[in-house]
Amino acid sequence: MVSGGVTKFAKAHPEMDFRLMCKNAFDRARAEVPNLRLDGIDGTRISYFSDHFTRQLKAASMVQDYLGLNPRGSVRIEWGGATGGECFQAAYEAVASGRMDTCLAIGFETMSRVATWKGNEFIALASDTNFDFPLGGFYTGYYALMVMRHLFEYVRRAKFSHISDEREAQRKAIEYGTRVMAKVSVKNHRNALYNPYAQYPKNIDVAGVLGSDMVSYPLTREQICTMSDGAAAAILCTEERAKELTDHPILIKGVGCGTDTMRLADRPFGKVLLMPHEKPSDYAHLEYPGVHSFRAGRSAGLEAYRHAGIENPGKDLDFIELHDAYSSSEIQTYEDLGLCKYGEGYDFVERGDAFLPNIDYGFPVPRAGTIPVNPSGGLIACGHPVGATGLMQAVFAFWQLQGTIGKHFGSDRLQIPKAKRGAIHSHAGTGSSVTVTIMEGK
Amino acid sequence: MCAKELKKTSRFTEVQAELERTGAALFVDKEGSENLYIRSPYTIQYIHSYAEDSPFFLGLAEGRIRGTRCTACQYTFATPRGHCQFCGEPTQWVDLPTKGKVHAWTTCHYGSEAFLKETPYNLVLVEFEGAKSLLLSRLKDCGEEDIYVGMPIEARFAQEPSYSITDLWFVPAPGSLKK
């Protein structure tokens, strides 16, 4: 990767349609590599999630057209919430296969074109329309179901086994777990205070997160990402070409992708897919993935780690930008990606490993800086214009690894010192598809 | 009609209100440029086929919950599917009990536009004796404070079928509510 560009994510961009948003993101990326002429781009991979939001089929053709890249090759990528991550990997494959020397990955979403609850309906159409959608199709509801089981498996059983009244024990587990989840939301909102691209930076505290509107119990509004308009672009090329274009290219070291059933109800109850540093006895009694964990995330992580030669991700990675559409799914993803074992996600938050050492969160974070997660603010604070989101992560990770956060954010506060290797993680519909990409600097 | 007659506003919510009223409005952004919005309705009457899932929905109209069982590996799916997700072999229809347990649950206080008027509603993933996978449904006649994982529940069926998954819902089994 030699360059990236992002538009500010916003509730609405009335002054730009999707073509101009993409043009802006593309021009920002081009400004960093002045030696790259338009005819030096061999082709594109273009991503957006929903034709319903766009109400324009073949919108990717209009982006290609507007950027002045006809008649070169292009493909539209769609893969639910993981659309941006898939687009990035598709561009990587175009280059790695030798088909192109230089490929542009660019994505967008314009979600402001319908009211928020209509937008939720469009998103819920990415659930089974026979069995799931008509019951009250609502993604926050689906993720709430998943975290309720996660709380039952790991918190009720591990921390409240001394309470014999089942209902009361589960209530205590939910109360404890949601306080921990709220800390993730505080982290991401407060990190974003130093990211000028973020849509919802906020100096919020745990009480503010828990006191916001209840959306789907136990998820409150401040634990959920929002609808956004935005675009993001990444330029990928061969190593030889990269050296001609920039002094600071970033290597795509590993790619992984995993999938799971569309319906939550179909998820199997089998054995855990083990990380190299885990053993079967760690999970002797765990039925996996059930609805408590994202098997696709684990599968994607395993493939990417193998490809990149990573044995222990918690030690071998310096940071992760992951798909925190919900505070709960960030915790579930720590476990999928092997930052801690299954069941240790809540303790992992309390230990503070995923927090930044130089940000005040209003509560102690003893091990801050061990492996910062979503230093940019993630989806919860940056927004989630679906087709752009995974590419936004790639751009933020690229800047981290280049050491250019200060230049791009106007402050060094979110720069992770000596960041050498990072991961980005893009995730679709209750974990039905996930990508993980490992990026490495010099 | 010329552009001067259009309402100009720098508030996005006012744009939405104006579109409802007149069908067009000008949004004035921070730089002072005027961006024209119009109302653009989009409705579809979709011809939806249940195809191989049809027996399940016909079963609901008879007060039956029908799952499927793999003819090769015998895995039983509470949400039916025509072919097994593990071995790819065809499945056959089996009747499931009309009693089950809550595997996971939530109460939705907001929802998609189509369901906003029904909020709050409870969603549950249901476990059945004899089935290995789950079924998504609504849990009625109880509130957020009553529900827990493992709670025994019973099926109810619509008197007049609409041939939708909403023809089936669950209620707490007798004696399972908090006193």
XYZ file of C-alpha atoms in Angstrom:
621
model
C 0.000 0.000 0.000
C 1.451 3.347 -1.017
C -1.286 5.795 -0.085
C -4.767 6.255 1.338
C -7.407 8.935 1.635
C -10.640 9.376 3.599
C -13.448 11.933 3.512
C -14.703 13.028 6.893
C -17.507 10.679 7.863
C -20.707 12.604 8.559
C -24.413 12.111 9.173
C -24.927 13.603 5.724
C -22.821 15.195 2.996
C -25.459 17.206 1.120
C -22.778 18.879 -1.001
C -21.395 15.622 -2.416
C -22.985 12.615 -4.050
C -21.181 9.266 -3.971
C -19.121 10.089 -7.050
C -17.723 13.310 -5.619
C -17.114 11.711 -2.208
C -15.037 9.034 -3.909
C -13.240 11.659 -5.968
C -12.316 13.541 -2.783
C -11.004 10.419 -1.046
C -9.106 9.466 -4.218
C -7.573 12.933 -4.642
C -6.401 12.914 -1.023
C -4.706 9.586 -1.636
C -3.150 10.840 -4.877
C -1.808 13.970 -3.217
C 0.509 11.732 -1.145
C 1.991 10.074 -4.227
C 2.535 12.909 -6.747
C 4.502 10.638 -9.108
C 1.456 8.469 -9.682
C -0.326 9.643 -12.821
C -3.911 8.708 -13.515
C -2.804 6.372 -16.298
C -0.474 4.650 -13.824
C -3.499 2.990 -12.219
C -4.178 -0.343 -13.914
C -7.663 -0.921 -12.537
C -9.977 -0.671 -9.554
C -12.008 -2.597 -7.001
C -15.006 -0.513 -5.910
C -17.189 -1.254 -2.911
C -20.561 -0.224 -1.608
C -22.979 -2.285 0.410
C -26.540 -1.468 -0.457
C -28.295 -0.716 -3.715
C -31.264 0.331 -1.561
C -29.291 3.181 0.012
C -27.805 4.260 -3.290
C -30.945 3.747 -5.356
C -28.644 3.589 -8.319
C -27.612 0.226 -9.665
C -24.097 -0.008 -11.080
C -23.058 2.937 -8.964
C -19.507 1.543 -9.080
C -19.456 2.142 -12.837
C -20.329 5.764 -12.171
C -17.421 6.050 -9.714
C -15.009 4.511 -12.241
C -16.331 6.939 -14.835
C -16.131 10.015 -12.580
C -12.549 9.232 -11.517
C -11.472 9.086 -15.173
C -10.382 5.466 -15.058
C -12.277 4.015 -18.018
C -11.622 1.746 -19.902
C -9.513 -0.116 -17.316
C -10.749 -3.160 -15.422
C -13.028 -2.845 -12.419
C -15.243 -5.005 -10.202
C -17.868 -4.004 -7.670
C -17.470 -5.671 -4.267
C -20.336 -6.301 -1.819
C -20.127 -8.442 1.286
C -22.408 -6.847 3.886
C -20.644 -5.018 6.693
C -17.317 -6.480 5.549
C -17.656 -4.859 2.113
C -14.699 -2.494 2.655
C -12.418 -5.224 3.998
C -13.272 -7.503 1.089
C -12.586 -4.665 -1.361
C -9.143 -4.132 0.154
C -8.321 -7.825 -0.172
C -9.672 -7.925 -3.735
C -7.263 -5.132 -4.693
C -4.453 -6.987 -2.904
C -5.269 -10.107 -4.945
C -5.287 -8.146 -8.201
C -1.717 -7.046 -7.483
C -0.428 -10.223 -5.817
C -1.646 -12.350 -8.728
C 0.337 -10.267 -11.170
C -2.768 -9.070 -12.976
C -2.096 -5.417 -12.096
C 0.924 -3.422 -10.981
C -1.237 -0.748 -9.368
C -4.817 -1.150 -8.170
C -7.129 1.342 -6.509
C -9.501 0.085 -3.784
C -12.241 2.628 -3.186
C -15.556 2.453 -1.366
C -18.440 4.574 -0.179
C -21.899 4.585 1.348
C -24.590 7.273 1.349
C -26.870 6.281 4.210
C -28.388 9.730 4.793
C -30.789 9.278 1.898
C -33.399 7.619 4.107
C -34.468 8.174 7.725
C -32.512 6.233 10.360
C -35.168 3.593 11.039
C -35.711 3.001 7.336
C -31.962 2.600 7.072
C -32.112 -0.041 9.791
C -34.741 -1.826 7.728
C -32.474 -1.825 4.668
C -29.656 -3.266 6.757
C -31.961 -5.898 8.269
C -32.764 -7.110 4.755
C -29.285 -8.621 5.086
C -30.897 -11.233 7.333
C -32.995 -14.198 6.174
C -36.234 -12.731 4.790
C -38.206 -15.970 5.356
C -37.309 -16.670 8.976
C -35.622 -13.635 10.552
C -36.570 -10.303 9.041
C -40.395 -10.438 9.509
C -40.014 -10.988 13.279
C -38.728 -7.456 13.769
C -35.633 -7.490 11.612
C -33.171 -5.283 13.405
C -29.450 -5.819 13.578
C -29.024 -4.311 17.032
C -31.525 -6.933 18.209
C -29.515 -9.742 16.626
C -26.276 -8.585 18.273
C -28.092 -8.155 21.581
C -29.168 -11.828 21.350
C -25.536 -12.798 20.777
C -24.116 -10.827 23.676
C -26.834 -12.145 25.997
C -25.607 -15.654 25.310
C -21.984 -14.487 25.647
C -22.802 -13.043 29.072
C -24.516 -16.284 30.027
C -21.659 -18.527 28.879
C -18.835 -16.531 30.393
C -20.013 -14.082 33.040
C -22.977 -15.803 34.643
C -21.095 -19.090 34.846
C -17.655 -17.762 35.779
C -18.426 -14.851 38.076
C -21.870 -15.475 39.576
C -21.959 -19.244 40.075
C -22.476 -18.661 43.822
C -25.959 -17.221 43.194
C -28.484 -20.037 42.948
C -31.503 -18.042 41.730
C -31.019 -18.276 37.972
C -32.853 -15.090 37.077
C -30.976 -13.051 39.660
C -27.591 -14.507 38.709
C -28.188 -13.623 35.049
C -29.253 -10.078 35.956
C -26.017 -9.596 37.921
C -24.034 -10.923 34.968
C -25.752 -8.497 32.578
C -25.197 -5.596 34.976
C -21.504 -6.412 35.343
C -20.982 -7.107 31.620
C -22.680 -3.945 30.388
C -20.489 -1.794 32.651
C -17.448 -3.388 31.013
C -18.943 -2.947 27.549
C -19.533 0.734 28.374
C -15.790 1.122 28.988
C -15.134 0.015 25.405
C -17.529 2.689 24.195
C -15.769 5.315 26.376
C -12.406 4.240 24.946
C -13.499 4.566 21.356
C -15.371 7.855 21.806
C -12.479 9.435 23.724
C -9.769 8.182 21.340
C -11.755 9.841 18.560
C -11.417 13.251 20.271
C -8.014 13.389 18.543
C -9.192 12.095 15.155
C -10.543 14.920 12.973
C -12.114 12.392 10.563
C -14.372 10.926 13.251
C -18.109 11.542 13.150
C -18.893 11.217 16.875
C -15.926 12.052 19.116
C -17.283 12.502 22.615
C -15.937 13.076 26.107
C -18.399 10.567 27.505
C -18.162 8.466 30.696
C -19.496 5.052 31.724
C -22.638 6.528 33.284
C -23.322 8.498 30.103
C -23.032 5.373 27.968
C -25.270 3.288 30.229
C -27.779 6.133 30.643
C -28.276 6.719 26.916
C -31.448 5.412 25.230
C -31.965 1.656 25.499
C -32.118 0.307 21.936
C -32.053 -3.498 22.333
C -31.472 -4.676 25.869
C -28.692 -4.537 27.017
C -27.275 -2.367 24.201
C -27.723 1.388 24.648
C -27.405 3.941 21.884
C -23.842 4.989 22.774
C -22.682 1.384 22.323
C -23.833 1.250 18.711
C -22.299 2.744 15.575
C -24.403 5.127 13.503
C -25.404 5.708 9.901
C -22.874 7.721 7.912
C -21.988 9.208 4.570
C -18.367 8.817 3.557
C -15.757 7.390 1.219
C -12.267 5.939 1.574
C -9.530 4.957 -0.885
C -6.357 2.880 -0.774
C -3.744 2.526 -3.512
C -1.956 -0.817 -3.703
C 0.895 -1.807 -5.973
C 3.820 -4.161 -6.431
C 6.965 -3.675 -4.326
C 8.960 -2.392 -7.303
C 6.279 0.139 -8.202
C 5.857 1.121 -4.538
C 9.515 2.146 -4.304
C 9.044 4.507 -7.250
C 6.070 6.171 -5.615
C 6.894 6.590 -1.918
C 9.667 6.288 0.657
C 7.224 4.751 3.144
C 5.240 1.891 1.593
C 3.440 -0.535 3.890
C 3.502 -4.242 3.190
C 0.321 -6.328 3.117
C 1.744 -9.270 5.015
C -1.269 -11.558 5.378
C -4.933 -11.858 4.397
C -7.683 -14.011 5.827
C -11.418 -14.430 5.337
C -13.999 -16.517 7.179
C -17.733 -17.162 6.918
C -20.640 -18.506 8.916
C -24.349 -19.212 8.540
C -26.568 -16.285 7.642
C -29.110 -17.266 10.299
C -27.970 -17.129 13.908
C -30.311 -20.052 14.561
C -28.195 -22.338 12.326
C -24.857 -21.808 14.069
C -23.432 -25.162 15.155
C -22.307 -26.264 18.625
C -18.941 -27.865 17.977
C -15.302 -27.478 18.931
C -13.262 -24.272 19.104
C -10.917 -23.521 16.187
C -7.677 -23.241 18.149
C -5.017 -20.548 17.888
C -1.402 -21.817 17.934
C -1.040 -20.694 21.572
C -4.246 -22.449 22.729
C -4.893 -26.119 23.593
C -8.057 -28.264 23.469
C -8.207 -28.475 27.271
C -8.709 -24.672 27.410
C -12.219 -25.266 26.082
C -13.143 -28.738 27.298
C -16.802 -27.849 27.927
C -17.406 -25.025 25.478
C -19.885 -25.569 22.646
C -18.670 -23.450 19.760
C -19.462 -21.090 18.193
C -23.127 -21.232 19.186
C -24.429 -17.691 19.045
C -21.912 -16.309 21.533
C -18.846 -16.056 19.284
C -17.947 -15.231 15.693
C -16.442 -18.352 14.152
C -15.888 -16.409 10.900
C -13.711 -13.936 12.815
C -11.599 -16.702 14.289
C -11.332 -18.411 10.901
C -10.285 -15.165 9.180
C -7.763 -14.448 11.924
C -6.242 -17.911 11.700
C -5.766 -17.664 7.938
C -4.257 -14.184 8.126
C -1.932 -15.073 11.028
C -0.726 -18.197 9.230
C -0.092 -16.173 6.089
C 1.809 -13.507 8.030
C 3.714 -15.944 10.254
C 2.066 -14.714 13.465
C 2.160 -17.208 16.366
C 0.727 -15.142 19.181
C -1.292 -12.153 17.997
C -1.370 -10.446 21.403
C 2.447 -10.275 21.319
C 3.133 -10.072 17.596
C 0.750 -7.216 16.741
C 1.208 -3.591 17.849
C -2.408 -2.505 17.335
C -5.724 -3.531 15.740
C -8.420 -1.539 14.004
C -11.443 -3.820 14.372
C -15.115 -3.733 13.470
C -16.787 -2.446 16.658
C -20.293 -1.966 15.262
C -21.294 -2.653 18.889
C -19.262 -2.396 22.101
C -20.224 -6.026 22.690
C -18.834 -7.209 19.372
C -15.493 -5.530 20.118
C -15.203 -7.718 23.240
C -16.311 -10.837 21.352
C -13.735 -10.023 18.664
C -10.833 -9.781 21.181
C -11.506 -13.458 21.830
C -11.994 -14.443 18.168
C -8.693 -12.810 17.247
C -6.851 -14.538 20.071
C -5.906 -11.421 22.072
C -7.229 -13.369 25.034
C -8.924 -16.729 25.416
C -12.652 -17.242 24.893
C -14.322 -16.093 28.091
C -11.593 -13.634 29.067
C -12.858 -10.681 27.006
C -14.372 -8.782 29.933
C -11.235 -9.220 32.078
C -9.177 -8.137 29.075
C -11.071 -4.826 29.067
C -10.611 -4.412 32.834
C -6.865 -5.000 32.518
C -6.747 -2.180 29.987
C -4.512 -3.790 27.337
C -6.605 -2.364 24.487
C -6.537 1.227 25.799
C -4.063 4.002 24.950
C -1.699 5.083 27.744
C -1.867 8.822 27.055
C -5.653 9.288 27.029
C -7.724 9.984 30.158
C -10.676 7.570 30.239
C -11.869 8.421 33.748
C -11.111 4.933 35.130
C -7.882 2.996 35.677
C -6.377 1.119 32.718
C -3.388 -0.679 34.283
C -1.961 -2.330 31.170
C -2.781 0.459 28.691
C -0.775 0.393 25.501
C -0.111 -3.369 25.440
C -2.121 -3.781 22.228
C -4.288 -0.739 21.482
C -7.568 -1.600 19.774
C -9.322 1.014 17.672
C -6.918 3.838 18.456
C -8.791 5.831 15.759
C -12.102 5.553 17.616
C -13.439 2.639 15.564
C -16.888 2.472 14.035
C -18.610 3.571 17.245
C -16.960 6.993 17.085
C -15.798 7.333 13.455
C -19.071 6.192 11.840
C -19.846 3.288 9.551
C -20.486 4.195 5.892
C -20.453 0.501 5.125
C -18.623 0.282 1.793
C -15.947 2.697 3.047
C -15.484 1.390 6.590
C -13.009 -1.433 5.990
C -10.980 0.868 3.746
C -11.022 3.609 6.380
C -9.453 1.085 8.768
C -6.791 0.330 6.153
C -5.988 4.032 5.783
C -5.779 4.656 9.548
C -3.581 1.563 9.983
C -1.417 2.706 7.065
C -0.834 6.073 8.729
C -0.070 4.386 12.062
C 2.570 2.188 10.443
C 4.044 5.077 8.481
C 4.184 7.116 11.689
C 2.226 9.904 9.997
C -0.782 10.131 12.333
C 0.448 13.557 13.519
C 0.512 14.867 9.966
C -2.944 13.533 9.100
C -4.775 14.049 12.414
C -3.048 17.322 13.352
C -1.917 15.748 16.639
C 0.390 12.890 17.604
C -1.836 11.811 20.481
C -3.135 8.674 18.729
C 0.216 7.712 17.182
C 1.363 4.378 18.600
C 5.125 4.694 19.109
C 7.189 2.340 16.950
C 4.136 0.598 15.526
C 5.569 -2.069 13.212
C 2.706 -4.431 12.578
C -1.047 -3.984 12.747
C -4.252 -5.801 11.840
C -7.505 -4.581 10.344
C -10.734 -6.539 10.779
C -13.945 -6.079 8.771
C -17.152 -7.910 9.742
C -20.603 -8.527 8.222
C -24.060 -9.503 9.479
C -23.815 -11.267 12.898
C -20.408 -12.548 11.788
C -21.559 -14.194 8.552
C -18.375 -13.005 6.850
C -15.203 -11.478 8.238
C -11.850 -10.375 6.802
C -8.583 -9.862 8.639
C -5.565 -8.233 6.988
C -2.092 -7.895 8.493
C -0.084 -4.813 7.533
C 3.597 -4.234 8.261
C 5.891 -1.211 8.170
C 9.677 -1.092 7.900
C -41.652 27.879 -10.579
C -38.106 29.065 -9.949
C -35.534 28.071 -7.318
C -36.200 31.213 -5.298
C -39.519 29.790 -4.123
C -37.868 26.793 -2.498
C -37.362 26.808 1.227
C -33.710 27.314 2.181
C -32.431 25.863 5.399
C -29.170 24.832 7.013
C -30.908 22.240 9.201
C -31.114 18.732 7.817
C -34.243 17.881 9.819
C -36.001 20.883 8.263
C -35.053 19.590 4.828
C -36.757 16.284 5.662
C -39.888 18.051 6.947
C -40.027 20.292 3.881
C -39.706 17.291 1.549
C -42.703 15.709 3.257
C -44.648 18.936 2.711
C -43.671 20.214 -0.722
C -41.364 17.633 -2.249
C -38.292 19.882 -2.653
C -35.942 22.018 -0.531
C -32.543 23.679 -0.573
C -29.951 22.751 2.008
C -27.452 25.561 2.555
C -24.134 24.152 3.731
C -21.369 25.845 5.745
C -19.722 27.221 2.618
C -23.017 28.813 1.605
C -23.641 26.628 -1.423
C -27.174 25.452 -2.095
C -27.846 21.714 -2.457
C -31.148 20.697 -3.958
C -33.056 17.847 -2.353
C -36.200 16.223 -3.715
C -38.577 13.650 -2.312
C -38.321 10.349 -4.165
C -40.806 7.639 -3.125
C -39.816 4.026 -3.700
C -42.330 1.231 -3.090
C -42.276 -2.337 -4.306
C -44.901 -5.084 -4.205
C -42.613 -8.068 -4.136
C -43.742 -11.547 -5.265
C -42.123 -13.643 -2.547
C -41.864 -17.419 -2.884
C -41.094 -19.713 0.052
C -40.236 -22.457 -2.444
C -38.639 -25.407 -0.582
C -39.377 -23.770 2.788
C -43.152 -23.764 2.027
C -44.093 -26.802 4.202
C -42.860 -24.967 7.305
C -45.219 -22.020 6.736
C -48.120 -24.281 5.773
C -47.398 -26.220 8.984
C -47.748 -23.097 11.119
C -51.297 -22.696 9.793
C -52.029 -26.182 11.205
C -50.417 -25.418 14.572
C -47.283 -27.446 13.836
C -43.622 -26.451 14.062
C -41.786 -28.387 11.390
C -38.024 -28.755 11.357
C -35.883 -30.898 9.077
C -33.522 -33.806 9.697
C -30.571 -34.786 7.531
C -31.183 -38.138 5.881
C -27.466 -38.971 6.180
C -26.055 -37.570 9.448
C -29.430 -37.186 11.270
C -28.658 -33.609 12.415
C -31.994 -31.981 13.221
C -32.541 -28.350 12.251
C -35.159 -26.365 14.158
C -35.057 -23.756 11.396
C -35.642 -25.987 8.384
C -33.333 -26.225 5.417
C -33.664 -28.433 2.350
C -30.102 -29.708 2.498
C -27.785 -30.340 5.429
C -25.189 -27.640 6.138
C -22.642 -30.249 7.230
C -22.823 -33.022 4.614
C -24.908 -31.491 1.821
C -27.386 -34.379 1.790
C -31.166 -33.816 1.532
C -33.222 -33.414 4.691
C -36.697 -34.681 5.560
C -39.462 -32.917 7.475
C -39.968 -33.685 11.186
C -42.402 -32.270 13.736
C -40.837 -30.401 16.629
C -42.360 -30.078 20.106
C -44.408 -26.955 20.767
C -42.553 -26.406 24.028
C -38.993 -25.133 24.275
C -36.524 -23.063 26.251
C -34.982 -19.610 25.833
C -31.433 -19.958 24.477
C -30.840 -16.199 24.134
C -33.087 -13.148 24.303
C -33.392 -9.378 23.968
C -36.050 -6.697 24.197
C -36.079 -4.264 21.266
C -37.073 -0.724 22.236
C -36.396 0.524 18.720
C -36.550 -1.360 15.456
C -36.659 -1.062 11.712
C -39.304 1.340 10.429
C -41.668 -1.546 9.631
C -41.643 -2.686 13.282
C -41.282 0.586 15.217
C -44.971 0.634 16.102
C -44.618 -2.817 17.711
C -41.860 -1.784 20.146
C -41.005 -2.876 22.745
C -40.953 -6.508 21.630
C -38.930 -9.507 22.807
C -36.871 -11.663 20.448
C -35.799 -15.144 21.548
C -33.721 -17.927 20.058
C -35.600 -21.087 21.009
C -34.082 -24.473 21.936
C -36.178 -27.620 21.334
C -35.762 -31.087 22.783
C -34.547 -33.289 19.935
C -33.239 -30.484 17.700
C -29.645 -29.314 17.515
C -30.165 -25.882 15.951
C -32.399 -23.010 17.100
C -35.401 -20.997 15.890
C -35.840 -17.222 16.130
C -39.213 -16.073 17.437
C -41.052 -13.451 19.497
C -41.777 -13.986 23.188
C -45.049 -12.335 24.232
C -47.060 -11.854 27.439
C -44.010 -11.003 29.527
C -41.551 -8.153 30.026
C -37.825 -7.613 30.061
C -37.697 -8.270 33.822
C -39.223 -11.755 33.461
C -37.018 -13.377 30.843
C -33.881 -15.446 31.429
C -31.769 -17.981 29.557
C -33.273 -21.422 30.132
C -36.816 -20.121 30.723
C -39.454 -22.690 29.644
C -41.772 -21.351 26.947
C -44.685 -22.580 24.814
C -45.727 -21.963 21.238
C -48.842 -20.069 20.181
C -50.214 -19.911 16.636
C -52.216 -17.258 14.811
C -55.930 -18.084 14.437
C -55.930 -16.531 10.978
C -52.655 -17.414 9.263
C -50.793 -14.714 7.357
C -48.314 -17.366 6.144
C -45.456 -15.498 7.765
C -43.007 -16.497 10.502
C -45.101 -14.173 12.702
C -47.893 -16.808 12.659
C -45.843 -18.431 15.448
C -44.788 -16.894 18.761
C -44.027 -18.064 22.265
C -45.320 -17.271 25.737
C -43.896 -18.180 29.169
C -44.817 -21.724 30.277
C -47.223 -21.790 33.247
C -45.383 -21.066 36.483
C -42.243 -19.664 34.854
C -42.973 -15.995 35.571
C -41.514 -14.336 38.657
C -44.017 -14.319 41.503
